[in-house]
C-alpha cells in the first residue's frame, strides 16, 4: 500500500464530536490507516499531496441507496407523485426492464457520482430480485465498487409478499421464497462479508420493508438469522403517513412497535427515512440505540416530509445520511445531500415557530444544526451504524478522506472555507480522494472512468429502458 503525506493542511473537519476541527499541518498515511497528524516532515518513500488552500473531510459514508435507480432519474410518469404512486410509476414499472448490462451501468453511474462527491463507503439497499433472476446483482455491485476502490455494504433486500405494484414484466414482480432469500444471505455472507473493523465488504439483512415484504413470522426469523450470522439489519420505515395507516390497519400498532415485537430493533438495526414517527417511537428507537439513514433530498422530492433528526439525536438514535435511489433524488451525491440536510433541519424547526402572543419561544431554526454536526452525521455517524472504523480523521482510523479544492466562484469569498463543501451546495472538485490508503481520485479524475463514454452509454440505456417499459 502507498505511503502518503498530506502536507500544508489548513482546514480539516475531523468528524469527531469532541474535536470537530484539527489544526494539524500534515497527515501521514501508511498501511491503509492514518498513523500520525501534526507538523510532519516527509519521508523518502512517501507520495506527497499538497493540500494548500484545500479543505479536508473524512470520506462520506452513504448508508442508504438503490444503485439500480441511477438510470431512472427524472422519470416523467413518477415525477410529480408521492411515494406510493411513484413506486408503481417508476421503480416497479421499470424493474423488469433491467438486464445485466444496464444494471451494471446503473451501478457504475451511481458509484461514480458518489465518489466524485467525496464518498468512500456505500451501503446499497439492493432489492432487485425475483425468482430465477438471470444475473447476480450482488456480484456486479461488489465488482463495480471494487473497481473504484470504495468500501461497499450490500443490504440484501427482497420480498416474499407481492405488493400489487405495476411492472411491464410480471415475472419481475414475483416474490421469492423465504428460504431462497435466507440461503442467498448465507451465501453472500460466506462469500463477501469481512468482519474486521476496516472491512471493504460487508453484507446486511434488509427486507425491502418490514411491514409489507415478509410475513411477521418471517420477519422475526430474518432477525434471528442475521444475528446468528453476525450481520446488521436494515430496512425502510415510516417514510410517509402510509406506514402509520398500514401498521394500524394490519397489526393494530405503530410501525416501530411492530418492528420491536418482531425483534427488529436494537443497536444493530438502522432504518431509512423515519420521517413520520410518533413521539413514543422516537423514544423507543433512542432507548434501543438504533440508527437512521436520513435521506432529506428523496423525502423532499417525494414530498414525504422531513425527519426530526434533532429530536432523534437527542433521544439517543444514531444518525447517518443516505442519498436513497436516484429515481427519487436527481442529485444522489453526498455533498448535495449534506447541504440539503443542513438546510432542511433548519427549515423544519423554523416551520414550528409561533408568535410570542401564541406562546412561541423562538424566532426560527438557524440554530438547529451546525455544518460540523452534518459532516459528523454523514461520516462518523454512518461509520458507527455500519460498524466500520472510518469516518473520522484521527490516528488509528481508516485512511478515507476527501481533499476538496474550492476553485469554483461559488466558494470565493468564504470567511470560513472549511464549511464550503456543505454550506455552499454544488460539487467542490477533488484535489484527491483517498480510500483505504489509496488515492482513488486525483485532480478530480477517476483514472479508470471516461465520463464522456459513461454519458453516451447512459443515454442509450435510458432509451432502451423506455422502450422496454413501454
Ligand atoms: Zn430507499
CSV table of C-alpha atoms and ligand atoms in Angstrom, one decimal:
chain,number,residue,atom,x,y,z
A,1,UNK,CA,0.0,0.0,0.0
A,2,UNK,CA,1.1,3.5,-0.7
A,3,UNK,CA,2.7,5.7,2.0
A,4,UNK,CA,1.2,9.2,1.7
A,5,UNK,CA,1.9,12.5,3.4
A,6,UNK,CA,-0.7,15.2,3.0
A,7,UNK,CA,1.1,18.5,3.7
A,8,UNK,CA,0.2,22.2,4.1
A,9,UNK,CA,-3.2,21.3,5.5
A,10,UNK,CA,-5.1,24.5,6.5
A,11,UNK,CA,-8.7,23.2,7.1
A,12,UNK,CA,-9.6,19.8,8.5
A,13,UNK,CA,-13.0,18.9,9.7
A,14,UNK,CA,-12.5,15.6,11.6
A,15,UNK,CA,-15.9,14.0,12.0
A,16,UNK,CA,-15.2,13.7,15.7
A,17,UNK,CA,-17.8,15.1,18.1
A,18,UNK,CA,-15.3,16.3,20.8
A,19,UNK,CA,-12.8,17.8,18.5
A,20,UNK,CA,-14.6,18.7,15.2
A,21,UNK,CA,-11.6,20.6,13.7
A,22,UNK,CA,-7.9,19.8,13.6
A,23,UNK,CA,-5.1,22.3,13.1
A,24,UNK,CA,-2.6,19.6,12.1
A,25,UNK,CA,-0.4,20.8,9.3
A,26,UNK,CA,0.1,17.2,7.9
A,27,UNK,CA,-1.4,13.8,7.9
A,28,UNK,CA,0.6,10.6,7.5
A,29,UNK,CA,-1.0,7.5,5.9
A,30,UNK,CA,0.5,4.0,6.0
A,31,UNK,CA,-0.9,0.5,5.5
A,32,UNK,CA,-4.4,1.9,4.8
A,33,UNK,CA,-4.5,3.8,8.1
A,34,UNK,CA,-4.0,7.4,9.4
A,35,UNK,CA,-0.9,6.9,11.5
A,36,UNK,CA,0.2,10.4,12.5
A,37,UNK,CA,-1.0,14.0,12.4
A,38,UNK,CA,0.9,17.2,13.2
A,39,UNK,CA,4.0,19.1,11.9
A,40,UNK,CA,5.5,16.2,10.0
A,41,UNK,CA,8.5,16.0,7.7
A,42,UNK,CA,8.2,14.0,4.5
A,43,UNK,CA,9.9,10.6,4.4
A,44,UNK,CA,11.7,9.3,1.3
A,45,UNK,CA,9.1,6.6,0.3
A,46,UNK,CA,6.1,8.9,0.7
A,47,UNK,CA,3.8,10.2,-2.1
A,48,UNK,CA,3.2,13.9,-1.2
A,49,UNK,CA,-0.1,15.7,-1.6
A,50,UNK,CA,-0.1,19.4,-1.3
A,51,UNK,CA,-3.3,20.5,0.4
A,52,UNK,CA,-2.6,24.2,0.4
A,53,UNK,CA,-5.9,26.1,0.0
A,54,UNK,CA,-7.9,22.9,0.3
A,55,UNK,CA,-10.4,21.6,2.8
A,56,UNK,CA,-10.2,18.1,4.2
A,57,UNK,CA,-13.2,16.0,5.3
A,58,UNK,CA,-13.5,12.3,6.2
A,59,UNK,CA,-14.7,10.2,3.3
A,60,UNK,CA,-18.5,10.4,3.3
A,61,UNK,CA,-20.4,7.3,4.4
A,62,UNK,CA,-23.7,6.8,2.5
A,63,UNK,CA,-26.0,4.5,4.5
A,64,UNK,CA,-28.9,4.1,2.1
A,65,UNK,CA,-29.0,3.8,-1.7
A,66,UNK,CA,-30.6,1.8,-4.6
A,67,UNK,CA,-27.9,2.0,-7.2
A,68,UNK,CA,-30.0,0.4,-9.9
A,69,UNK,CA,-32.2,3.5,-9.9
A,70,UNK,CA,-29.3,5.6,-11.3
A,71,UNK,CA,-30.8,5.3,-14.8
A,72,UNK,CA,-34.3,6.3,-13.6
A,73,UNK,CA,-33.7,10.0,-12.8
A,74,UNK,CA,-36.5,12.4,-13.5
A,75,UNK,CA,-38.7,9.7,-15.0
A,76,UNK,CA,-41.8,11.7,-16.2
A,77,UNK,CA,-44.6,9.3,-15.1
A,78,UNK,CA,-43.4,9.4,-11.5
A,79,UNK,CA,-42.0,12.9,-11.3
A,80,UNK,CA,-45.0,14.6,-9.6
A,81,UNK,CA,-46.2,11.7,-7.4
A,82,UNK,CA,-45.8,10.9,-3.7
A,83,UNK,CA,-44.3,7.7,-2.6
A,84,UNK,CA,-47.0,5.1,-3.3
A,85,UNK,CA,-47.8,6.3,-6.8
A,86,UNK,CA,-44.2,6.9,-7.6
A,87,UNK,CA,-43.2,3.4,-6.6
A,88,UNK,CA,-45.6,1.9,-9.1
A,89,UNK,CA,-44.9,4.5,-11.8
A,90,UNK,CA,-41.1,4.4,-11.7
A,91,UNK,CA,-39.0,1.8,-9.8
A,92,UNK,CA,-41.5,-1.1,-10.0
A,93,UNK,CA,-42.7,-0.3,-13.6
A,94,UNK,CA,-39.1,-0.4,-14.8
A,95,UNK,CA,-37.7,-3.2,-12.6
A,96,UNK,CA,-38.2,-6.0,-15.2
A,97,UNK,CA,-36.6,-3.8,-17.9
A,98,UNK,CA,-33.1,-4.2,-16.3
A,99,UNK,CA,-30.7,-6.7,-17.8
A,100,UNK,CA,-27.2,-7.4,-16.7
A,101,UNK,CA,-25.6,-4.8,-18.8
A,102,UNK,CA,-28.0,-2.0,-17.9
A,103,UNK,CA,-27.8,-2.9,-14.2
A,104,UNK,CA,-24.0,-2.8,-14.2
A,105,UNK,CA,-24.1,0.6,-16.0
A,106,UNK,CA,-26.6,2.0,-13.4
A,107,UNK,CA,-24.4,0.8,-10.6
A,108,UNK,CA,-21.3,2.3,-12.1
A,109,UNK,CA,-23.0,5.7,-12.7
A,110,UNK,CA,-24.3,5.9,-9.1
A,111,UNK,CA,-20.9,4.9,-7.7
A,112,UNK,CA,-19.0,7.3,-9.8
A,113,UNK,CA,-21.4,10.1,-8.8
A,114,UNK,CA,-20.8,9.3,-5.2
A,115,UNK,CA,-17.1,9.0,-5.5
A,116,UNK,CA,-16.9,12.4,-7.2
A,117,UNK,CA,-18.6,13.9,-4.2
A,118,UNK,CA,-16.0,12.5,-1.8
A,119,UNK,CA,-17.8,9.4,-0.7
A,120,UNK,CA,-15.8,6.3,0.2
A,121,UNK,CA,-18.3,4.0,1.9
A,122,UNK,CA,-21.6,3.0,0.3
A,123,UNK,CA,-24.4,0.8,1.7
A,124,UNK,CA,-26.7,-0.2,-1.1
A,125,UNK,CA,-30.2,-1.5,-0.3
A,126,UNK,CA,-30.4,-3.9,-3.3
A,127,UNK,CA,-34.0,-5.3,-3.8
A,128,UNK,CA,-34.0,-6.1,-7.5
A,129,UNK,CA,-34.7,-9.8,-7.1
A,130,UNK,CA,-37.2,-12.2,-8.5
A,131,UNK,CA,-37.2,-16.0,-8.8
A,132,UNK,CA,-34.7,-17.3,-11.4
A,133,UNK,CA,-33.0,-14.0,-11.6
A,134,UNK,CA,-31.0,-14.0,-14.8
A,135,UNK,CA,-28.0,-12.2,-13.3
A,136,UNK,CA,-26.2,-11.9,-10.0
A,137,UNK,CA,-26.7,-8.3,-9.0
A,138,UNK,CA,-24.7,-8.7,-5.7
A,139,UNK,CA,-21.6,-9.8,-7.6
A,140,UNK,CA,-21.9,-6.9,-10.0
A,141,UNK,CA,-22.3,-4.4,-7.2
A,142,UNK,CA,-19.3,-5.7,-5.3
A,143,UNK,CA,-17.3,-5.8,-8.5
A,144,UNK,CA,-18.1,-2.2,-9.6
A,145,UNK,CA,-17.3,-0.9,-6.0
A,146,UNK,CA,-14.0,-2.8,-6.0
A,147,UNK,CA,-13.0,-1.3,-9.4
A,148,UNK,CA,-13.5,2.2,-7.9
A,149,UNK,CA,-11.7,1.3,-4.7
A,150,UNK,CA,-14.5,2.1,-2.2
A,151,UNK,CA,-16.0,0.2,0.7
A,152,UNK,CA,-19.3,-1.5,-0.1
A,153,UNK,CA,-22.1,-2.8,2.1
A,154,UNK,CA,-24.6,-4.9,0.3
A,155,UNK,CA,-28.0,-4.7,2.1
A,156,UNK,CA,-29.7,-7.8,0.7
A,157,UNK,CA,-33.3,-6.7,0.0
A,158,UNK,CA,-36.2,-8.6,-1.5
A,159,UNK,CA,-39.8,-9.7,-0.6
A,160,UNK,CA,-41.8,-12.9,-0.1
A,161,UNK,CA,-45.1,-11.0,-0.5
A,162,UNK,CA,-46.3,-9.3,-3.6
A,163,UNK,CA,-47.4,-5.7,-3.1
A,164,UNK,CA,-49.7,-5.3,-6.2
A,165,UNK,CA,-47.5,-2.7,-7.8
A,166,UNK,CA,-47.0,-2.5,-11.6
A,167,UNK,CA,-44.4,-3.8,-13.9
A,168,UNK,CA,-44.1,-4.3,-17.6
A,169,UNK,CA,-42.9,-7.9,-17.0
A,170,UNK,CA,-45.0,-9.8,-14.4
A,171,UNK,CA,-42.1,-12.1,-13.8
A,172,UNK,CA,-40.2,-9.2,-12.2
A,173,UNK,CA,-42.9,-8.8,-9.6
A,174,UNK,CA,-42.9,-12.4,-8.5
A,175,UNK,CA,-41.9,-12.7,-4.8
A,176,UNK,CA,-39.1,-15.0,-3.8
A,177,UNK,CA,-39.5,-17.8,-1.3
A,178,UNK,CA,-38.3,-17.0,2.2
A,179,UNK,CA,-35.9,-20.0,2.1
A,180,UNK,CA,-34.4,-18.7,-1.2
A,181,UNK,CA,-33.7,-15.3,0.4
A,182,UNK,CA,-32.2,-16.7,3.6
A,183,UNK,CA,-30.0,-19.2,1.6
A,184,UNK,CA,-28.8,-16.3,-0.5
A,185,UNK,CA,-28.0,-14.2,2.5
A,186,UNK,CA,-25.9,-17.0,3.9
A,187,UNK,CA,-24.1,-17.4,0.6
A,188,UNK,CA,-23.3,-13.7,0.4
A,189,UNK,CA,-22.0,-13.7,4.0
A,190,UNK,CA,-19.8,-16.6,3.3
A,191,UNK,CA,-18.5,-15.1,0.0
A,192,UNK,CA,-18.1,-11.4,0.8
A,193,UNK,CA,-18.6,-10.4,4.5
A,194,UNK,CA,-15.5,-9.2,6.2
A,195,UNK,CA,-15.6,-9.0,10.0
A,196,UNK,CA,-12.6,-6.9,10.6
A,197,UNK,CA,-13.1,-3.2,11.7
A,198,UNK,CA,-11.6,-1.9,8.4
A,199,UNK,CA,-13.8,-4.1,6.2
A,200,UNK,CA,-14.1,-3.3,2.5
A,201,UNK,CA,-17.0,-5.6,2.0
A,202,UNK,CA,-20.0,-6.3,4.3
A,203,UNK,CA,-23.5,-7.8,4.0
A,204,UNK,CA,-26.6,-6.8,5.8
A,205,UNK,CA,-30.1,-8.4,6.2
A,206,UNK,CA,-32.5,-6.0,4.5
A,207,UNK,CA,-36.1,-7.0,3.6
A,208,UNK,CA,-37.4,-4.1,1.4
A,209,UNK,CA,-39.9,-3.1,4.1
A,210,UNK,CA,-40.6,-4.6,7.5
A,211,UNK,CA,-44.4,-4.1,7.1
A,212,UNK,CA,-45.1,-5.4,3.6
A,213,UNK,CA,-42.2,-7.6,2.3
A,214,UNK,CA,-42.5,-10.7,4.5
A,215,UNK,CA,-44.9,-12.3,6.9
A,216,UNK,CA,-44.5,-11.3,10.6
A,217,UNK,CA,-43.1,-14.8,11.4
A,218,UNK,CA,-40.6,-14.5,8.5
A,219,UNK,CA,-39.6,-11.1,9.8
A,220,UNK,CA,-38.7,-12.4,13.2
A,221,UNK,CA,-36.9,-15.4,11.6
A,222,UNK,CA,-34.8,-13.0,9.4
A,223,UNK,CA,-33.7,-11.1,12.5
A,224,UNK,CA,-32.7,-14.3,14.2
A,225,UNK,CA,-30.7,-15.5,11.2
A,226,UNK,CA,-29.0,-12.1,10.9
A,227,UNK,CA,-27.8,-12.1,14.5
A,228,UNK,CA,-26.7,-15.7,14.2
A,229,UNK,CA,-24.6,-14.7,11.1
A,230,UNK,CA,-23.3,-11.6,12.9
A,231,UNK,CA,-24.6,-9.1,10.3
A,232,UNK,CA,-26.6,-5.9,10.7
A,233,UNK,CA,-30.2,-5.3,9.9
A,234,UNK,CA,-31.6,-2.6,7.6
A,235,UNK,CA,-34.9,-1.7,6.1
A,236,UNK,CA,-37.2,1.2,5.1
A,237,UNK,CA,-39.5,2.5,7.8
A,238,UNK,CA,-42.0,5.3,8.2
A,239,UNK,CA,-41.2,7.2,5.1
A,240,UNK,CA,-44.7,8.6,4.8
A,241,UNK,CA,-48.0,8.6,6.8
A,242,UNK,CA,-49.0,5.4,4.9
A,243,UNK,CA,-46.7,3.4,7.2
A,244,UNK,CA,-48.8,4.6,10.2
A,245,UNK,CA,-52.1,3.7,8.5
A,246,UNK,CA,-50.8,0.3,7.3
A,247,UNK,CA,-49.4,-0.8,10.6
A,248,UNK,CA,-52.6,0.3,12.4
A,249,UNK,CA,-54.8,-1.5,9.9
A,250,UNK,CA,-52.8,-4.7,9.6
A,251,UNK,CA,-51.4,-5.1,13.1
A,252,UNK,CA,-53.2,-2.5,15.4
A,253,UNK,CA,-50.0,-0.8,16.4
A,254,UNK,CA,-47.3,1.7,15.3
A,255,UNK,CA,-44.8,0.7,12.7
A,256,UNK,CA,-41.9,0.7,15.2
A,257,UNK,CA,-43.9,-1.2,17.8
A,258,UNK,CA,-44.5,-3.8,15.1
A,259,UNK,CA,-40.7,-3.9,14.4
A,260,UNK,CA,-39.9,-4.1,18.1
A,261,UNK,CA,-42.3,-7.0,18.6
A,262,UNK,CA,-40.6,-8.9,15.8
A,263,UNK,CA,-37.0,-8.3,17.1
A,264,UNK,CA,-36.3,-5.7,14.5
A,265,UNK,CA,-34.9,-3.1,16.9
A,266,UNK,CA,-31.5,-2.7,18.7
A,267,UNK,CA,-28.1,-1.2,18.2
A,268,UNK,CA,-27.5,-3.5,15.1
A,269,UNK,CA,-30.6,-2.1,13.2
A,270,UNK,CA,-30.8,1.0,11.1
A,271,UNK,CA,-33.8,2.3,9.2
A,272,UNK,CA,-34.0,4.6,6.2
A,273,UNK,CA,-36.3,7.7,6.4
A,274,UNK,CA,-38.2,7.7,9.8
A,275,UNK,CA,-40.0,10.8,8.6
A,276,UNK,CA,-43.3,10.2,10.3
A,277,UNK,CA,-42.8,8.9,13.8
A,278,UNK,CA,-44.9,9.2,16.9
A,279,UNK,CA,-43.1,10.6,20.0
A,280,UNK,CA,-43.1,7.2,21.7
A,281,UNK,CA,-41.5,5.7,18.6
A,282,UNK,CA,-38.6,8.2,18.8
A,283,UNK,CA,-38.1,7.3,22.5
A,284,UNK,CA,-38.2,3.6,21.7
A,285,UNK,CA,-35.6,3.9,18.9
A,286,UNK,CA,-33.3,6.0,21.1
A,287,UNK,CA,-33.5,3.6,24.0
A,288,UNK,CA,-32.6,0.7,21.7
A,289,UNK,CA,-29.7,2.7,20.2
A,290,UNK,CA,-30.9,2.0,16.6
A,291,UNK,CA,-29.9,4.2,13.7
A,292,UNK,CA,-31.4,6.3,11.0
A,293,UNK,CA,-30.3,6.8,7.4
A,294,UNK,CA,-31.6,10.3,6.9
A,295,UNK,CA,-32.5,10.9,3.2
A,296,UNK,CA,-33.6,14.6,3.1
A,297,UNK,CA,-33.5,15.1,-0.7
A,298,UNK,CA,-35.6,12.0,-1.5
A,299,UNK,CA,-38.0,12.9,1.2
A,300,UNK,CA,-38.3,16.4,-0.2
A,301,UNK,CA,-38.6,15.3,-3.8
A,302,UNK,CA,-41.4,12.9,-2.9
A,303,UNK,CA,-43.0,15.4,-0.6
A,304,UNK,CA,-42.9,12.9,2.3
A,305,UNK,CA,-41.9,15.5,4.9
A,306,UNK,CA,-38.6,15.8,6.8
A,307,UNK,CA,-37.4,13.6,9.7
A,308,UNK,CA,-37.0,15.3,13.1
A,309,UNK,CA,-33.3,14.4,13.2
A,310,UNK,CA,-32.5,16.8,16.0
A,311,UNK,CA,-35.1,15.1,18.2
A,312,UNK,CA,-33.9,11.6,17.2
A,313,UNK,CA,-30.3,12.6,18.1
A,314,UNK,CA,-31.5,14.0,21.4
A,315,UNK,CA,-33.3,10.7,22.1
A,316,UNK,CA,-30.1,8.7,21.5
A,317,UNK,CA,-30.7,7.5,17.9
A,318,UNK,CA,-27.5,7.1,15.8
A,319,UNK,CA,-27.6,9.5,12.9
A,320,UNK,CA,-26.3,8.9,9.4
A,321,UNK,CA,-27.1,10.3,5.9
A,322,UNK,CA,-28.1,8.3,2.8
A,323,UNK,CA,-28.9,9.6,-0.7
A,324,UNK,CA,-31.6,7.0,-1.4
A,325,UNK,CA,-32.1,5.9,-5.0
A,326,UNK,CA,-31.7,8.4,-7.8
A,327,UNK,CA,-35.3,7.7,-9.1
A,328,UNK,CA,-36.4,9.9,-6.2
A,329,UNK,CA,-33.3,12.1,-5.9
A,330,UNK,CA,-31.8,13.6,-9.0
A,331,UNK,CA,-28.7,14.7,-7.0
A,332,UNK,CA,-27.7,11.4,-5.4
A,333,UNK,CA,-24.3,12.6,-4.2
A,334,UNK,CA,-23.2,13.2,-0.6
A,335,UNK,CA,-22.3,16.9,-0.9
A,336,UNK,CA,-25.8,17.8,-2.2
A,337,UNK,CA,-27.4,15.5,0.4
A,338,UNK,CA,-25.4,17.1,3.3
A,339,UNK,CA,-26.3,20.6,2.0
A,340,UNK,CA,-30.0,19.6,2.0
A,341,UNK,CA,-29.7,18.1,5.5
A,342,UNK,CA,-28.2,21.2,6.9
A,343,UNK,CA,-30.8,23.5,5.4
A,344,UNK,CA,-33.9,21.3,5.9
A,345,UNK,CA,-33.4,20.7,9.6
A,346,UNK,CA,-33.4,24.5,10.0
A,347,UNK,CA,-36.5,24.8,7.8
A,348,UNK,CA,-38.2,22.1,9.9
A,349,UNK,CA,-37.5,24.0,13.1
A,350,UNK,CA,-38.5,27.3,11.6
A,351,UNK,CA,-41.8,25.9,10.5
A,352,UNK,CA,-42.7,25.3,14.1
A,353,UNK,CA,-42.0,28.9,15.2
A,354,UNK,CA,-45.1,30.6,16.7
A,355,UNK,CA,-45.7,34.2,17.6
A,356,UNK,CA,-45.0,35.0,21.2
A,357,UNK,CA,-48.6,36.0,21.8
A,358,UNK,CA,-49.5,32.4,21.0
A,359,UNK,CA,-46.9,31.0,23.3
A,360,UNK,CA,-43.9,30.9,20.9
A,361,UNK,CA,-40.4,30.8,22.4
A,362,UNK,CA,-38.1,31.2,19.4
A,363,UNK,CA,-37.8,33.1,16.2
A,364,UNK,CA,-36.6,30.4,13.8
A,365,UNK,CA,-34.4,27.4,13.1
A,366,UNK,CA,-31.0,29.0,12.4
A,367,UNK,CA,-29.5,27.1,15.4
A,368,UNK,CA,-31.0,23.7,14.6
A,369,UNK,CA,-27.8,22.1,13.4
A,370,UNK,CA,-24.2,23.1,12.6
A,371,UNK,CA,-22.2,22.2,9.5
A,372,UNK,CA,-19.8,20.2,11.7
A,373,UNK,CA,-22.7,18.2,13.0
A,374,UNK,CA,-23.9,17.5,9.5
A,375,UNK,CA,-20.5,16.3,8.5
A,376,UNK,CA,-20.3,14.1,11.6
A,377,UNK,CA,-23.7,12.6,10.7
A,378,UNK,CA,-22.6,11.9,7.1
A,379,UNK,CA,-19.2,10.4,8.1
A,380,UNK,CA,-18.6,9.1,11.7
A,381,UNK,CA,-22.3,8.6,12.2
A,382,UNK,CA,-22.6,6.3,9.2
A,383,UNK,CA,-19.4,4.5,10.2
A,384,UNK,CA,-20.8,3.8,13.6
A,385,UNK,CA,-24.0,2.4,12.2
A,386,UNK,CA,-22.1,0.2,9.8
A,387,UNK,CA,-19.5,-0.7,12.5
A,388,UNK,CA,-16.5,0.2,10.3
A,389,UNK,CA,-13.6,2.2,11.7
A,390,UNK,CA,-13.8,5.0,9.2
A,391,UNK,CA,-15.5,8.5,9.2
A,392,UNK,CA,-13.0,10.2,11.5
A,393,UNK,CA,-9.7,11.9,10.7
A,394,UNK,CA,-7.5,10.8,13.6
A,395,UNK,CA,-4.7,8.3,14.0
A,396,UNK,CA,-5.9,4.7,14.2
A,397,UNK,CA,-8.8,5.3,11.8
A,398,UNK,CA,-9.0,4.1,8.2
A,399,UNK,CA,-7.3,6.5,5.7
A,400,UNK,CA,-10.5,7.5,4.0
A,401,UNK,CA,-10.7,11.2,3.2
A,402,UNK,CA,-11.7,13.9,0.7
A,403,UNK,CA,-9.4,16.8,-0.1
A,404,UNK,CA,-11.6,19.5,-1.8
A,405,UNK,CA,-10.2,22.4,-3.7
A,406,UNK,CA,-12.6,25.3,-3.7
A,407,UNK,CA,-11.8,26.5,-7.1
A,408,UNK,CA,-15.3,27.5,-8.3
A,409,UNK,CA,-16.6,31.1,-7.8
A,410,UNK,CA,-19.4,29.6,-5.7
A,411,UNK,CA,-16.7,29.2,-2.9
A,412,UNK,CA,-14.9,32.5,-3.4
A,413,UNK,CA,-15.5,35.0,-0.6
A,414,UNK,CA,-16.0,32.4,2.2
A,415,UNK,CA,-14.9,33.7,5.7
A,416,UNK,CA,-14.5,30.1,6.8
A,417,UNK,CA,-13.5,27.9,3.9
A,418,UNK,CA,-14.0,24.7,5.9
A,419,UNK,CA,-17.8,24.8,5.7
A,420,UNK,CA,-17.8,25.4,1.9
A,421,UNK,CA,-18.4,21.9,0.6
A,422,UNK,CA,-21.6,21.7,2.7
A,423,UNK,CA,-22.8,25.2,3.1
A,424,UNK,CA,-22.4,26.4,-0.5
A,425,UNK,CA,-24.0,23.4,-2.2
A,426,UNK,CA,-22.9,22.2,-5.6
A,427,UNK,CA,-19.9,20.0,-6.0
A,428,UNK,CA,-16.5,21.1,-4.8
A,429,UNK,CA,-13.9,19.5,-7.0
A,430,UNK,CA,-11.4,17.0,-5.6
A,431,UNK,CA,-7.7,17.5,-5.2
A,432,UNK,CA,-7.7,13.9,-4.1
A,433,UNK,CA,-10.0,11.2,-2.7
A,434,UNK,CA,-8.3,8.6,-0.5
A,435,UNK,CA,-9.9,5.3,0.5
A,436,UNK,CA,-8.1,2.6,2.4
A,437,UNK,CA,-4.9,4.5,2.0
A,438,UNK,CA,-5.1,4.5,-1.8
A,439,UNK,CA,-5.6,7.6,-4.0
A,440,UNK,CA,-8.8,6.8,-6.0
A,441,UNK,CA,-9.5,10.3,-7.4
A,442,UNK,CA,-6.6,12.5,-8.5
A,443,UNK,CA,-7.1,16.2,-9.6
A,444,UNK,CA,-10.9,15.5,-9.9
A,445,UNK,CA,-10.5,12.5,-12.3
A,446,UNK,CA,-11.1,8.8,-11.7
A,447,UNK,CA,-8.3,7.1,-13.7
A,448,UNK,CA,-10.4,4.2,-14.9
A,449,UNK,CA,-13.5,6.2,-15.8
A,450,UNK,CA,-14.2,8.0,-19.1
A,451,UNK,CA,-17.1,10.3,-18.3
A,452,UNK,CA,-18.0,11.0,-21.9
A,453,UNK,CA,-18.2,7.3,-22.6
A,454,UNK,CA,-20.4,6.9,-19.5
A,455,UNK,CA,-22.7,9.7,-20.6
A,456,UNK,CA,-23.1,8.1,-24.0
A,457,UNK,CA,-23.9,4.7,-22.5
A,458,UNK,CA,-26.4,6.2,-20.1
A,459,UNK,CA,-28.3,7.9,-22.9
A,460,UNK,CA,-28.5,4.7,-24.9
A,461,UNK,CA,-29.6,2.8,-21.8
A,462,UNK,CA,-32.4,5.3,-20.9
A,463,UNK,CA,-33.8,4.8,-24.5
A,464,UNK,CA,-33.7,1.0,-24.1
A,465,UNK,CA,-35.4,1.2,-20.7
A,466,UNK,CA,-38.1,3.5,-22.1
A,467,UNK,CA,-38.8,1.1,-25.0
A,468,UNK,CA,-38.9,-2.0,-22.7
A,469,UNK,CA,-41.2,-0.3,-20.2
A,470,UNK,CA,-43.5,1.0,-23.0
B,1,LIG,ZN1,-34.9,3.6,-0.2
